[in-house]
Short mmCIF file of C-alpha atoms (C1' of nucleotides) in Angstrom, two decimals:
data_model
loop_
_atom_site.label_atom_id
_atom_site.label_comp_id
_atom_site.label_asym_id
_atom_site.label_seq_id
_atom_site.Cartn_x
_atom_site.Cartn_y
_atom_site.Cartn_z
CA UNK A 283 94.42 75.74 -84.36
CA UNK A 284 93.80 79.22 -84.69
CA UNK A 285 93.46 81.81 -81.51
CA UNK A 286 90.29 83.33 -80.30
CA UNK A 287 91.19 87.01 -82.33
CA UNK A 288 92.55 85.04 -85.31
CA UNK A 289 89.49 83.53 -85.46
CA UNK A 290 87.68 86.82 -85.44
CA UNK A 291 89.18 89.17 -87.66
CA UNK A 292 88.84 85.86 -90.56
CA UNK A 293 84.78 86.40 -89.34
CA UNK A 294 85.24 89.96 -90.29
CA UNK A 295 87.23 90.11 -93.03
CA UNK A 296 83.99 87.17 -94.17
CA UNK A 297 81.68 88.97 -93.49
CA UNK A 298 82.86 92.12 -95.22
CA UNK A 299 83.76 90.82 -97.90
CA UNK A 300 80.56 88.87 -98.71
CA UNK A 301 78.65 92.53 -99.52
CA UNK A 302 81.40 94.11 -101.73
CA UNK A 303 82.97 91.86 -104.07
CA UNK A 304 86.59 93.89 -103.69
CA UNK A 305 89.53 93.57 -101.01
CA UNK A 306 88.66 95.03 -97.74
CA UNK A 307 90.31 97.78 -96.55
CA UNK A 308 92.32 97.66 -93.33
CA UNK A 309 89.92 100.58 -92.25
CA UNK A 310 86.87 98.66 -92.98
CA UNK A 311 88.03 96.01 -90.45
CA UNK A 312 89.27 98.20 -87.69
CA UNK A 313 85.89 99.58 -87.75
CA UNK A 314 83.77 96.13 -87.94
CA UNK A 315 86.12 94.65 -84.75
CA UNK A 316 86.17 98.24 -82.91
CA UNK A 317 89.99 98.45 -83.03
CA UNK A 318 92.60 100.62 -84.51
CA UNK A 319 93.88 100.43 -88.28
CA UNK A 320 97.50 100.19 -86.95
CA UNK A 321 96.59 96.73 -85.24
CA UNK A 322 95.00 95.36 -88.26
CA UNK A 323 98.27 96.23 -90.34
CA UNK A 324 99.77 93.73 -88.12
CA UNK A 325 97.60 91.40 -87.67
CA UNK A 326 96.93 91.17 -91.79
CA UNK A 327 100.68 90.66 -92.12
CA UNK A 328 100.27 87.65 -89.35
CA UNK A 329 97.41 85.73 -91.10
CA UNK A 330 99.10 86.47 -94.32
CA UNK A 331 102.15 84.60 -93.24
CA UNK A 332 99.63 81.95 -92.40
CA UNK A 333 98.34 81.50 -95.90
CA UNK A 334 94.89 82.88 -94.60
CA UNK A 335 94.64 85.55 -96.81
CA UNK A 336 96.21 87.91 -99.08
CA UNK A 337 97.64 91.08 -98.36
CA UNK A 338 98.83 94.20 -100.29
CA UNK A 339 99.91 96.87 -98.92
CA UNK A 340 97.80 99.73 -99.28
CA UNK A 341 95.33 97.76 -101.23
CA UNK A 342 93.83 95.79 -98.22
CA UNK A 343 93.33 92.03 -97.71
CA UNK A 344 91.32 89.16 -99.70
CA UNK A 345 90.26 85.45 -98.21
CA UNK A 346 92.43 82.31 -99.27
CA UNK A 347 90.11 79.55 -99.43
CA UNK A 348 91.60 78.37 -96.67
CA UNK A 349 90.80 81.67 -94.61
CA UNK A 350 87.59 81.61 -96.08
CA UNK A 351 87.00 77.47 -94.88
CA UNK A 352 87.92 78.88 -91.41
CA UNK A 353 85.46 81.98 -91.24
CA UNK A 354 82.68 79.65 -92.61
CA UNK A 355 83.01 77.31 -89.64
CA UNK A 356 83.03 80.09 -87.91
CA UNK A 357 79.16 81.19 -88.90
CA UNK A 358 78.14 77.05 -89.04
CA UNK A 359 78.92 77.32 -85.11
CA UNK A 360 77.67 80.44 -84.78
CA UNK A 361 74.53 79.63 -86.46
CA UNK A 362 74.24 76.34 -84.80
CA UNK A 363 74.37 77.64 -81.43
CA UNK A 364 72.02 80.72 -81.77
CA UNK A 365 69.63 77.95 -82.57
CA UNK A 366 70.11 75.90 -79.81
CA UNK A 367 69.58 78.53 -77.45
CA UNK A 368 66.03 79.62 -79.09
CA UNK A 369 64.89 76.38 -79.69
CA UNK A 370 66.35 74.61 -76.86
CA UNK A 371 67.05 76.90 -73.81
CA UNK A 372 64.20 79.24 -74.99
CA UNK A 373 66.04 82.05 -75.04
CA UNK A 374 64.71 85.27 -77.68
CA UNK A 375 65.99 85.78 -80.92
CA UNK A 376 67.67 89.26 -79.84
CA UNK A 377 69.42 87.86 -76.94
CA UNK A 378 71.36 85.04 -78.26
CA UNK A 379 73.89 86.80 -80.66
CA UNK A 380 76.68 87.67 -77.85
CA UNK A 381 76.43 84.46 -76.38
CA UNK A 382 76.88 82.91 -80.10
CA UNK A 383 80.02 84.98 -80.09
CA UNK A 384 81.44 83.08 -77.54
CA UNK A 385 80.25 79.63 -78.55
CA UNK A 386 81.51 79.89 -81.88
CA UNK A 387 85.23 79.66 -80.54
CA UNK A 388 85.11 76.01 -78.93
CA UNK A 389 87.16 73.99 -80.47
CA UNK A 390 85.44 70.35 -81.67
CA UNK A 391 84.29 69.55 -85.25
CA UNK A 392 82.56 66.95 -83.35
CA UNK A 393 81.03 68.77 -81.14
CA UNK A 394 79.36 71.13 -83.74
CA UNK A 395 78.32 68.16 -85.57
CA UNK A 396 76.81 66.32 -83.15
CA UNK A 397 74.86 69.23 -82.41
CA UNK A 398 73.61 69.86 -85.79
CA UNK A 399 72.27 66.17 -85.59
CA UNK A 400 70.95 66.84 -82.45
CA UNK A 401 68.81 70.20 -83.87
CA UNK A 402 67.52 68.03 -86.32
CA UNK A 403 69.97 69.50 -88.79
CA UNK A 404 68.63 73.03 -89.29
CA UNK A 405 68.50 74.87 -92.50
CA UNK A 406 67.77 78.70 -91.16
CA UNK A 407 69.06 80.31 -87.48
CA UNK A 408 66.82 82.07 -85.36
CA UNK A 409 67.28 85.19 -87.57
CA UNK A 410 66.51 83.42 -90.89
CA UNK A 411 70.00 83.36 -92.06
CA UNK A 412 71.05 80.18 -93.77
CA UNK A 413 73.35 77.93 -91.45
CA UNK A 414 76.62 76.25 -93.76
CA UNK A 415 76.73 72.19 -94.14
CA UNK A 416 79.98 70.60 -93.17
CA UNK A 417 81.37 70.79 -96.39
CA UNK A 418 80.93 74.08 -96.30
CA UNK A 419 78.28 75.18 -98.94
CA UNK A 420 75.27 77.12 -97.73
CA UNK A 421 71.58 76.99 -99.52
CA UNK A 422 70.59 80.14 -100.51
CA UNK A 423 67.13 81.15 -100.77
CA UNK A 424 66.45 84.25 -102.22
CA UNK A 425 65.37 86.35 -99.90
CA UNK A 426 63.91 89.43 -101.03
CA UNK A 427 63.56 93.00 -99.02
CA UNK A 428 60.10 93.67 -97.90
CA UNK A 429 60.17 97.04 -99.72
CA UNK A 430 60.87 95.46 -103.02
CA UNK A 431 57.53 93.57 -103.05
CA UNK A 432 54.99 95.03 -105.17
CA UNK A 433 51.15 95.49 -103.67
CA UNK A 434 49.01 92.55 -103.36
CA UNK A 435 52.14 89.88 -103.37
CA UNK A 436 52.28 87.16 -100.73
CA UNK A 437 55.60 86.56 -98.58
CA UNK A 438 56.92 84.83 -95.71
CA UNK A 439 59.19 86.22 -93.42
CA UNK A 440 62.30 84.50 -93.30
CA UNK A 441 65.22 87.09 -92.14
CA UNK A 442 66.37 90.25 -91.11
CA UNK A 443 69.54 92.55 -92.02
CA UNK A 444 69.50 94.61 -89.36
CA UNK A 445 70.23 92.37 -86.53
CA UNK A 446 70.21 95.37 -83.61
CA UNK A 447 68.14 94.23 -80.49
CA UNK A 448 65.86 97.36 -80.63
CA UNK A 449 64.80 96.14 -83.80
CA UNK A 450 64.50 92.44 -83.18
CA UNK A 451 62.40 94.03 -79.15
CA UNK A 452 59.91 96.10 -82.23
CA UNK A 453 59.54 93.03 -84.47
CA UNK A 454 58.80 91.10 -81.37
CA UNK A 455 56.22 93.08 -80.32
CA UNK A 456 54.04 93.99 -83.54
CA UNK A 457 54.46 89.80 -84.36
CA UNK A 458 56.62 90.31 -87.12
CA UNK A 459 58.22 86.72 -86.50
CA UNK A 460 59.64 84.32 -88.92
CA UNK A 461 57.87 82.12 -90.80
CA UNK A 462 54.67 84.86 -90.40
CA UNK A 463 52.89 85.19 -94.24
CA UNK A 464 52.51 88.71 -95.33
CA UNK A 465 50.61 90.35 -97.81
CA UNK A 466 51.38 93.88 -99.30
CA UNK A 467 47.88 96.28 -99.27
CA UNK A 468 49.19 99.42 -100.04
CA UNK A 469 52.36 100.96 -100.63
CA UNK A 470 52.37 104.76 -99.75
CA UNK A 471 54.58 106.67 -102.21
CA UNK A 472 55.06 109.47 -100.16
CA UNK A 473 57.02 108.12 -97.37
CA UNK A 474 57.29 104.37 -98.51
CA UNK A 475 55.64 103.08 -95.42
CA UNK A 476 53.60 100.33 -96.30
CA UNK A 477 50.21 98.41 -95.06
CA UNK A 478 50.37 94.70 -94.75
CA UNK A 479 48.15 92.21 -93.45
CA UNK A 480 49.79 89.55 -91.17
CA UNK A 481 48.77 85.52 -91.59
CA UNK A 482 45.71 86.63 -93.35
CA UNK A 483 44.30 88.31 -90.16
CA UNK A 484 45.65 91.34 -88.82
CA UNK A 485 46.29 94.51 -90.67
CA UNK A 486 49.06 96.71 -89.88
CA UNK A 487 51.73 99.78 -90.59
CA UNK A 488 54.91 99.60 -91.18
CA UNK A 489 57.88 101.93 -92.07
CA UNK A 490 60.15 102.65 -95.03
CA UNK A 491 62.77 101.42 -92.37
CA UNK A 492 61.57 98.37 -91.43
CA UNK A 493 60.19 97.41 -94.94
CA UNK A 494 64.30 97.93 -95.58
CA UNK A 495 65.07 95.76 -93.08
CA UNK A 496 62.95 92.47 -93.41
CA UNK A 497 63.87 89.96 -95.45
CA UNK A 498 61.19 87.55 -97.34
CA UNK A 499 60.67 84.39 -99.04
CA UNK A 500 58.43 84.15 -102.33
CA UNK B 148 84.83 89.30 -65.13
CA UNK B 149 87.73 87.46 -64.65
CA UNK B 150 89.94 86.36 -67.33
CA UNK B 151 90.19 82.42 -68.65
CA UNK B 152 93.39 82.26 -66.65
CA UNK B 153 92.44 83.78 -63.67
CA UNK B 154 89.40 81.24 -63.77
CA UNK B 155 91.39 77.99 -63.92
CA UNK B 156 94.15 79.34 -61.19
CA UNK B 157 91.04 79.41 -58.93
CA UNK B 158 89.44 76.21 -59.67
CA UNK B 159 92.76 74.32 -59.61
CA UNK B 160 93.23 76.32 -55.92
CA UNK B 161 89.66 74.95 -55.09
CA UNK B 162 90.35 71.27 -56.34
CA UNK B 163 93.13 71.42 -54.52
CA UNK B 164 92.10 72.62 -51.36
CA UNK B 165 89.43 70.82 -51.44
CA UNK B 166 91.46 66.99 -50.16
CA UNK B 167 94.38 68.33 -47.79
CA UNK B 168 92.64 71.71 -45.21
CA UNK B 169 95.78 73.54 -45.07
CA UNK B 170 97.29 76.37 -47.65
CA UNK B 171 98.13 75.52 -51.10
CA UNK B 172 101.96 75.88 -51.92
CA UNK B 173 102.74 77.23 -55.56
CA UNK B 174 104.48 74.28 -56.73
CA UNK B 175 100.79 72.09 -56.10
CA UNK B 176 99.54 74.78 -58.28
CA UNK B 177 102.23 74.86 -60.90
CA UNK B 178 101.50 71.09 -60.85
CA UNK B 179 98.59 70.76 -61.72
CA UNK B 180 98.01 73.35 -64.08
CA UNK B 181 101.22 72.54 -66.02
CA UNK B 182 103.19 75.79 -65.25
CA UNK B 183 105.76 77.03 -63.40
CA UNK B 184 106.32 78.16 -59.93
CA UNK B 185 107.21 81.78 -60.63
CA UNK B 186 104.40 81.98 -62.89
CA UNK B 187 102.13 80.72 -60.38
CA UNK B 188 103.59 83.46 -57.86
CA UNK B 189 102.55 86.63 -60.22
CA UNK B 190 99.49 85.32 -60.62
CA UNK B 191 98.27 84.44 -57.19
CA UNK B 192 99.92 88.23 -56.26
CA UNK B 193 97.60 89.62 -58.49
CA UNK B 194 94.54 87.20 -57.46
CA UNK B 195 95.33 88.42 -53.87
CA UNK B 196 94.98 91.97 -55.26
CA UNK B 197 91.41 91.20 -56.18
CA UNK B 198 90.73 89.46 -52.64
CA UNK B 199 89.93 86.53 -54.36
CA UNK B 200 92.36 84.48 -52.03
CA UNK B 201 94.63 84.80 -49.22
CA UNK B 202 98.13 84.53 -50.10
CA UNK B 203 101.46 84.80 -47.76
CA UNK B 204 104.94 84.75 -49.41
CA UNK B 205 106.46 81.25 -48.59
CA UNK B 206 102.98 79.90 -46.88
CA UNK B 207 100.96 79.44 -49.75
CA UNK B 208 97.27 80.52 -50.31
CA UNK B 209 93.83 79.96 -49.28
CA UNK B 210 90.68 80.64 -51.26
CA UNK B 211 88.73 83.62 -49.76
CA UNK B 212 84.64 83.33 -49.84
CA UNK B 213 84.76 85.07 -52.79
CA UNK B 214 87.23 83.22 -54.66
CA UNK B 215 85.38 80.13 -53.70
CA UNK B 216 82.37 81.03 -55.09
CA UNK B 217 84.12 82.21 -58.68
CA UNK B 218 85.48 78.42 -58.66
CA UNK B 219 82.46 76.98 -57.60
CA UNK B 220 80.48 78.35 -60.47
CA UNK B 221 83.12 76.74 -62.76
CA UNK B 222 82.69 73.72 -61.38
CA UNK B 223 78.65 74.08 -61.79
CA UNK B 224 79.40 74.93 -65.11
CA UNK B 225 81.82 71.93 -66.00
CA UNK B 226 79.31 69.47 -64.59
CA UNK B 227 76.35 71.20 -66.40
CA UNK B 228 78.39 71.23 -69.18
CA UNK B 229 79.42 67.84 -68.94
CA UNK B 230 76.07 66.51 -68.35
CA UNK B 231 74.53 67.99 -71.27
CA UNK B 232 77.16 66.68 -74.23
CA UNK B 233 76.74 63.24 -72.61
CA UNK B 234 72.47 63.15 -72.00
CA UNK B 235 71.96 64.99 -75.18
CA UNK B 236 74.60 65.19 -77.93
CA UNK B 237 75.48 61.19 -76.91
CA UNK B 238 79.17 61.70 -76.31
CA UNK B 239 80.40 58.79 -74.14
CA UNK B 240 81.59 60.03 -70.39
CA UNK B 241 85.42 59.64 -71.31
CA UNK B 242 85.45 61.87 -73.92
CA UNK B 243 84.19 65.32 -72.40
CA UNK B 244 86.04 66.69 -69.71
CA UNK B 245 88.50 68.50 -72.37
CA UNK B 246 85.66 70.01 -73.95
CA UNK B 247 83.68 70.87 -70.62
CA UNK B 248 87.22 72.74 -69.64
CA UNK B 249 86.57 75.11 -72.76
CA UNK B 250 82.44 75.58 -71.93
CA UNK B 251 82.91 76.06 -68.40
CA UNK B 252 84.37 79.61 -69.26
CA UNK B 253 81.48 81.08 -71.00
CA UNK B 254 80.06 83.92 -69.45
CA UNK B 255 76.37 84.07 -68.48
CA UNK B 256 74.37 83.44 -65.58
CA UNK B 257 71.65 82.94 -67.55
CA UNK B 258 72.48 80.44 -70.03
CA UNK B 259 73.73 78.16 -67.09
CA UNK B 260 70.25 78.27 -65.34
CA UNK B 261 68.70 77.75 -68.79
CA UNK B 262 71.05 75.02 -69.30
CA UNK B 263 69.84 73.42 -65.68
CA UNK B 264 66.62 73.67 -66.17
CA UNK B 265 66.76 71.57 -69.61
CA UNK B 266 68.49 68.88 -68.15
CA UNK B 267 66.05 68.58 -65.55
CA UNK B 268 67.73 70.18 -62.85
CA UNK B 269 70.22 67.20 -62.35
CA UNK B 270 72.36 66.35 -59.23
CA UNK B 271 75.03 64.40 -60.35
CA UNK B 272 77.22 64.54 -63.77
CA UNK B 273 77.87 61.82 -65.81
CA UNK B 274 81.22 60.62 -63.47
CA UNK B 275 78.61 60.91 -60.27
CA UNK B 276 80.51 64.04 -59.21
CA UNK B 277 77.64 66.28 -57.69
CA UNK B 278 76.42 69.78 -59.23
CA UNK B 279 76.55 72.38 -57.07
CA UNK B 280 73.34 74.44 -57.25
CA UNK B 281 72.87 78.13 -57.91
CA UNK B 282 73.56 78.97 -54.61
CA UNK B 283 76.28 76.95 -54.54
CA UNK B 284 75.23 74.56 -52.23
CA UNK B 285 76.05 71.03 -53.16
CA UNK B 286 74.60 67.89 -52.09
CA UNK B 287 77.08 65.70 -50.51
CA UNK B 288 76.16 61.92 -50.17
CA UNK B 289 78.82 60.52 -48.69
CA UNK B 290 80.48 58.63 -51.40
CA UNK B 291 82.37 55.79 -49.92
CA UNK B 292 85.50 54.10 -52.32
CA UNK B 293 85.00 50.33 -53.35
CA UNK B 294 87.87 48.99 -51.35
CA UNK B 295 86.33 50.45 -48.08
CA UNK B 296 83.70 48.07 -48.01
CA UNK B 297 83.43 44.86 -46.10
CA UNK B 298 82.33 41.38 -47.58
CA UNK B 299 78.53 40.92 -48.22
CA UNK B 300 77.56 44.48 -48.52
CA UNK B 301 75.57 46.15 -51.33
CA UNK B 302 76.07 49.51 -52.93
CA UNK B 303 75.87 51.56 -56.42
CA UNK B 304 78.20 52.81 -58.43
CA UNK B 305 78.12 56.65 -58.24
CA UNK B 306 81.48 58.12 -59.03
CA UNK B 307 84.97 57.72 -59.66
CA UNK B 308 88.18 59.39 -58.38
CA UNK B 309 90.73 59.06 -60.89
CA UNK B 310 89.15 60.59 -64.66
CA UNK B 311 91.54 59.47 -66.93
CA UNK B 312 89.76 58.30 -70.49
CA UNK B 313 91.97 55.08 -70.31
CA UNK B 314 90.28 54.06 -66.60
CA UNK B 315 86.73 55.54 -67.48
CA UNK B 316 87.10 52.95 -71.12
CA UNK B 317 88.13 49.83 -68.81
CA UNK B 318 84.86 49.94 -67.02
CA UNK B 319 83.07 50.72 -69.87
CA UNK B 320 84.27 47.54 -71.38
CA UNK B 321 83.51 45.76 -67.88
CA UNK B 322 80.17 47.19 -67.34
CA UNK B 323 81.39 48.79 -64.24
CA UNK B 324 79.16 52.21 -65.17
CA UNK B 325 76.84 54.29 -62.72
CA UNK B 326 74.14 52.80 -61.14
CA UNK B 327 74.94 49.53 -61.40
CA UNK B 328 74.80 47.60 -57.97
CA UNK B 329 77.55 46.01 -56.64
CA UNK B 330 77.66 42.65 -54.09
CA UNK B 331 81.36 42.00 -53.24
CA UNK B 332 81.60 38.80 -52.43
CA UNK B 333 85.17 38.02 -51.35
CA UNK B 334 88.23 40.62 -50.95
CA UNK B 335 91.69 38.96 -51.12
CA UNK B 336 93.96 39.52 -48.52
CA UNK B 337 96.95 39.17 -50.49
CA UNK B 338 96.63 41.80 -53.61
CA UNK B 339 93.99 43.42 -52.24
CA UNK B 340 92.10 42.47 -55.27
CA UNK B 341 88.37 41.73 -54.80
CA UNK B 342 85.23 39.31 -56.53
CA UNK B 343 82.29 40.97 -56.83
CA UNK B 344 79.05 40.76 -58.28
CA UNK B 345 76.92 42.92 -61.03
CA UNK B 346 73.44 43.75 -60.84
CA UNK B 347 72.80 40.27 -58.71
CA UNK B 348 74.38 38.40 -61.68
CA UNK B 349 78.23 38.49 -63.20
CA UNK B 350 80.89 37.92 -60.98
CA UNK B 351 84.29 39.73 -61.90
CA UNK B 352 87.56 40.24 -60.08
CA UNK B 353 88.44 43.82 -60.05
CA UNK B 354 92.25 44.89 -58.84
CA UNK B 355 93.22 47.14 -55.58
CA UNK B 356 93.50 49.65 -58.22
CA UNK B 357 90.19 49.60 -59.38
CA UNK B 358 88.92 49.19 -55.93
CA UNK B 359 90.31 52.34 -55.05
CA UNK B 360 89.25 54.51 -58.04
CA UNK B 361 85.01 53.75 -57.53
CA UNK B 362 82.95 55.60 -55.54
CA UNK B 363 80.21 53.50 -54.38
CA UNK B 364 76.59 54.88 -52.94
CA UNK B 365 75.66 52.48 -49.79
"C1'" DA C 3 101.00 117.42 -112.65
"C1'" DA C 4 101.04 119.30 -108.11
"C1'" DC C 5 99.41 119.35 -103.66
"C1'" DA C 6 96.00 118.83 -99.91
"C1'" DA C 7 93.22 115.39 -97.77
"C1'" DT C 8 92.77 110.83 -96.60
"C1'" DT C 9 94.29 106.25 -95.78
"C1'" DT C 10 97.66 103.08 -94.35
"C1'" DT C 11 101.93 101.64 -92.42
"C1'" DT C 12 105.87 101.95 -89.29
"C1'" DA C 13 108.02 102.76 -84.91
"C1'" DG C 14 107.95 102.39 -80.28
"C1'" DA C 15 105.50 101.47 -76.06
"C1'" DC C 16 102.11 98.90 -72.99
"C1'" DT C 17 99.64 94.80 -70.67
"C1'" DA C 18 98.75 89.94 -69.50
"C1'" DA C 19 100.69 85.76 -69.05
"C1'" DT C 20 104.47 83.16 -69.40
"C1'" DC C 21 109.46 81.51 -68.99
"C1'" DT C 22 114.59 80.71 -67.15
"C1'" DA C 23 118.09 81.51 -63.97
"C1'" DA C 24 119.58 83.31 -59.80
"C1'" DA C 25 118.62 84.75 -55.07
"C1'" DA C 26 116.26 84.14 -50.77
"C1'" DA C 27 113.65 81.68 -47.36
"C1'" DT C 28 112.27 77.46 -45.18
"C1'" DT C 29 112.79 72.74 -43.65
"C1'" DG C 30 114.94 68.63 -42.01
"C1'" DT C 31 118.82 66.22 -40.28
"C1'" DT C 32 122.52 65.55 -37.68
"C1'" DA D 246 122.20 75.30 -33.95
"C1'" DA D 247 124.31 74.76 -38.36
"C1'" DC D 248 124.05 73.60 -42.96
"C1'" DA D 249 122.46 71.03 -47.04
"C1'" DA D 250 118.36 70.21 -49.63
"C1'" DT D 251 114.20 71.90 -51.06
"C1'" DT D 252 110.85 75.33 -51.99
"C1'" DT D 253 109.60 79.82 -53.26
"C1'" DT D 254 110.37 84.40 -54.87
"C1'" DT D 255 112.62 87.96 -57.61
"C1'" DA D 256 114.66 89.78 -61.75
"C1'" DG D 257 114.70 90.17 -66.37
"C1'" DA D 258 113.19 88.49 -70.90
"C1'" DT D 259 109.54 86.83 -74.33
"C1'" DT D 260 105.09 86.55 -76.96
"C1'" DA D 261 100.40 87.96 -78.51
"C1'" DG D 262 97.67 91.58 -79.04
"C1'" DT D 263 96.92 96.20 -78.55
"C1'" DC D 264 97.68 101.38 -78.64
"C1'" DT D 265 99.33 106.41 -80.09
"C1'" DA D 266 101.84 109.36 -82.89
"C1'" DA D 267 104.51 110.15 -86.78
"C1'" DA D 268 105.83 108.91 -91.46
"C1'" DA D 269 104.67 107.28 -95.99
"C1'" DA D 270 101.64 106.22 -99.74
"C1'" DT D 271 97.47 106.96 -102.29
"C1'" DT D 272 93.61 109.62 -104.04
"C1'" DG D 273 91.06 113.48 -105.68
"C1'" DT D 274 90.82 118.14 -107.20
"C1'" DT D 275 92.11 121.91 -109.53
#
DNA sequence: AACAATTTTTAGACTAATCTAAAAATTGTT
DNA sequence: AACAATTTTTAGATTAGTCTAAAAATTGTT
């Protein structure tokens, strides 16, 4: 059994390591866990010596698969809980990700199965991410950035990559919700805002950043 | 915020307390939490720094209103808790205390109430120990044990006093499980042991020790 | 290829929680 | 009231995780 910050810095090493296909730099995680560089030397050498991952000095630190089976179940429980507490305990999507931080360290594989079952065994979290089977494989869907999509396509929205709660409060508000069809009217070249019309019906504006930071299914 | 251990030093404190009135010595509280007496000293000193209890070298300690009120809401919690992985993920009663001990320490006001409020606001956990309320008010109900009562009466099961899995399994195999009414029908003099009958229709012989491990609702 | 800038590691120290072993206080018994 | 038995505290050490500051390695630029 692995301890609460073991547990973490696997999630971060994951996580950074999922966007650029290199090691991750001792740096990188220091700044992703808001801790020193000096702490992550030793912790690095700790997991190491726990088969976790590998280290090189000076060269930064890559997932074992058994590191990376770890972090995994890390973002299944994670996943699993955010959507309890939306869909269950009605909480908002931007309020649920420091509570899922906490969840996602008790210790039960039965627990987290039983309440997959129990969710109906969800494919998506609140946020649109995809939530990891027990055996560990994820279905990915594709997503595309809402600034890729050319005029007049058709879209739903299924995710974000920002995850901040000021933007999750704005997407809120304007109805920008999951599972919301969107169609591209205009795309202004000048500052790559863009018009879209929401569910067929409303018509609205949206910016360069936030067409950057919503993620779509075809 | 207090820490984990800080947390279960004051709910073992309030368990304890909460049978014998006087002070708590530090060996009852390296007892039951599995530690040591000198351990238990440094902590309460520290605990006593926060005024979460009253503590006097040789005497032993006493919760303060404060301190009571921390260990109450871990107690709310654990029942909540409790009550939730046995109503709605199907877990059977014996099996969730260890996990409840993990939940119980998860920090938000909020996701407790939301929690409450999905159950249905519920009184008792799934052992017939009482929830304390937000205001940490509990409803007492005067719980009397099985061997107190006299020939012919009539009561429900409510609670028990010893939680071990092994006890909780042995009336799960004899049908001796909440709510169930109870005629006893002849106690025994000799052993103690007593006949009595379920739901106005078996008749089984339960020991002295059973007898004195069921709470019973008259 | 040398050296300045940057990144990373090492060394040594700190905190929270724990332990063992020894010292001190309390209690009970005669 | 004295003293043996028990309980409790103190002293000093240990482990996990963290930090700062200094040393070492790497990288980029000329």
């Amino acid at each position: 059994m692995y301890s609460f910050t073991e547990e973490n810095y696997l999630k971060a090493i994951y996580k950074l390591q999922e966007r650029q296909e290199e090691a991750v730099s001792t740096n990188a995680i220091a700044d992703s866990l808001n801790t020193r560089a000096a702490s992550v030397t030793d912790m690095v050498q700790k997991l190491s010596g726990k088969s976790l991952l590998i280290y090189e000095k000076y060269k930064g630190v890559v997932l074992t698969e058994a590191g990376r089976k770890v972090a995994i179940g890390l973002v299944r429980k994670h996943r699993l809980w955010e959507t309890f507490l939306v869909d269950k305990l009605r909480f908002t999507w931007d309020e649920v990700h420091e509570l899922a931080e906490q969840l996602e360290h008790i210790k039960s594989e039965e627990l987290v199965d039983k309440l997959d079952e129990f969710l109906g065994f969800p494919k998506h979290d609140p946020h649109g991410d995809p939530i990891p089977q027990q055996d560990g494989k994820m279905l990915s869907q594709a997503l595309i950035l809402l600034e890729q999509m050319p005029e007049k396509a058709f879209a739903i929205i299924s995710g974000v990559v920002n995850h901040s709660p000021v933007f999750l409060q704005y997407l809120q508000k304007q109805n920008l919700v999951l599972g919301i069809s969107v169609e591209v009217l205009e795309k202004n070249a000048f500052d790559k805002s863009m018009s879209i019309r929401l569910n067929a019906e409303k018509e609205i504006q949206v910016s360069a950043e936030v067409a950057r930071n919503l993620l779509m299914k075809v």
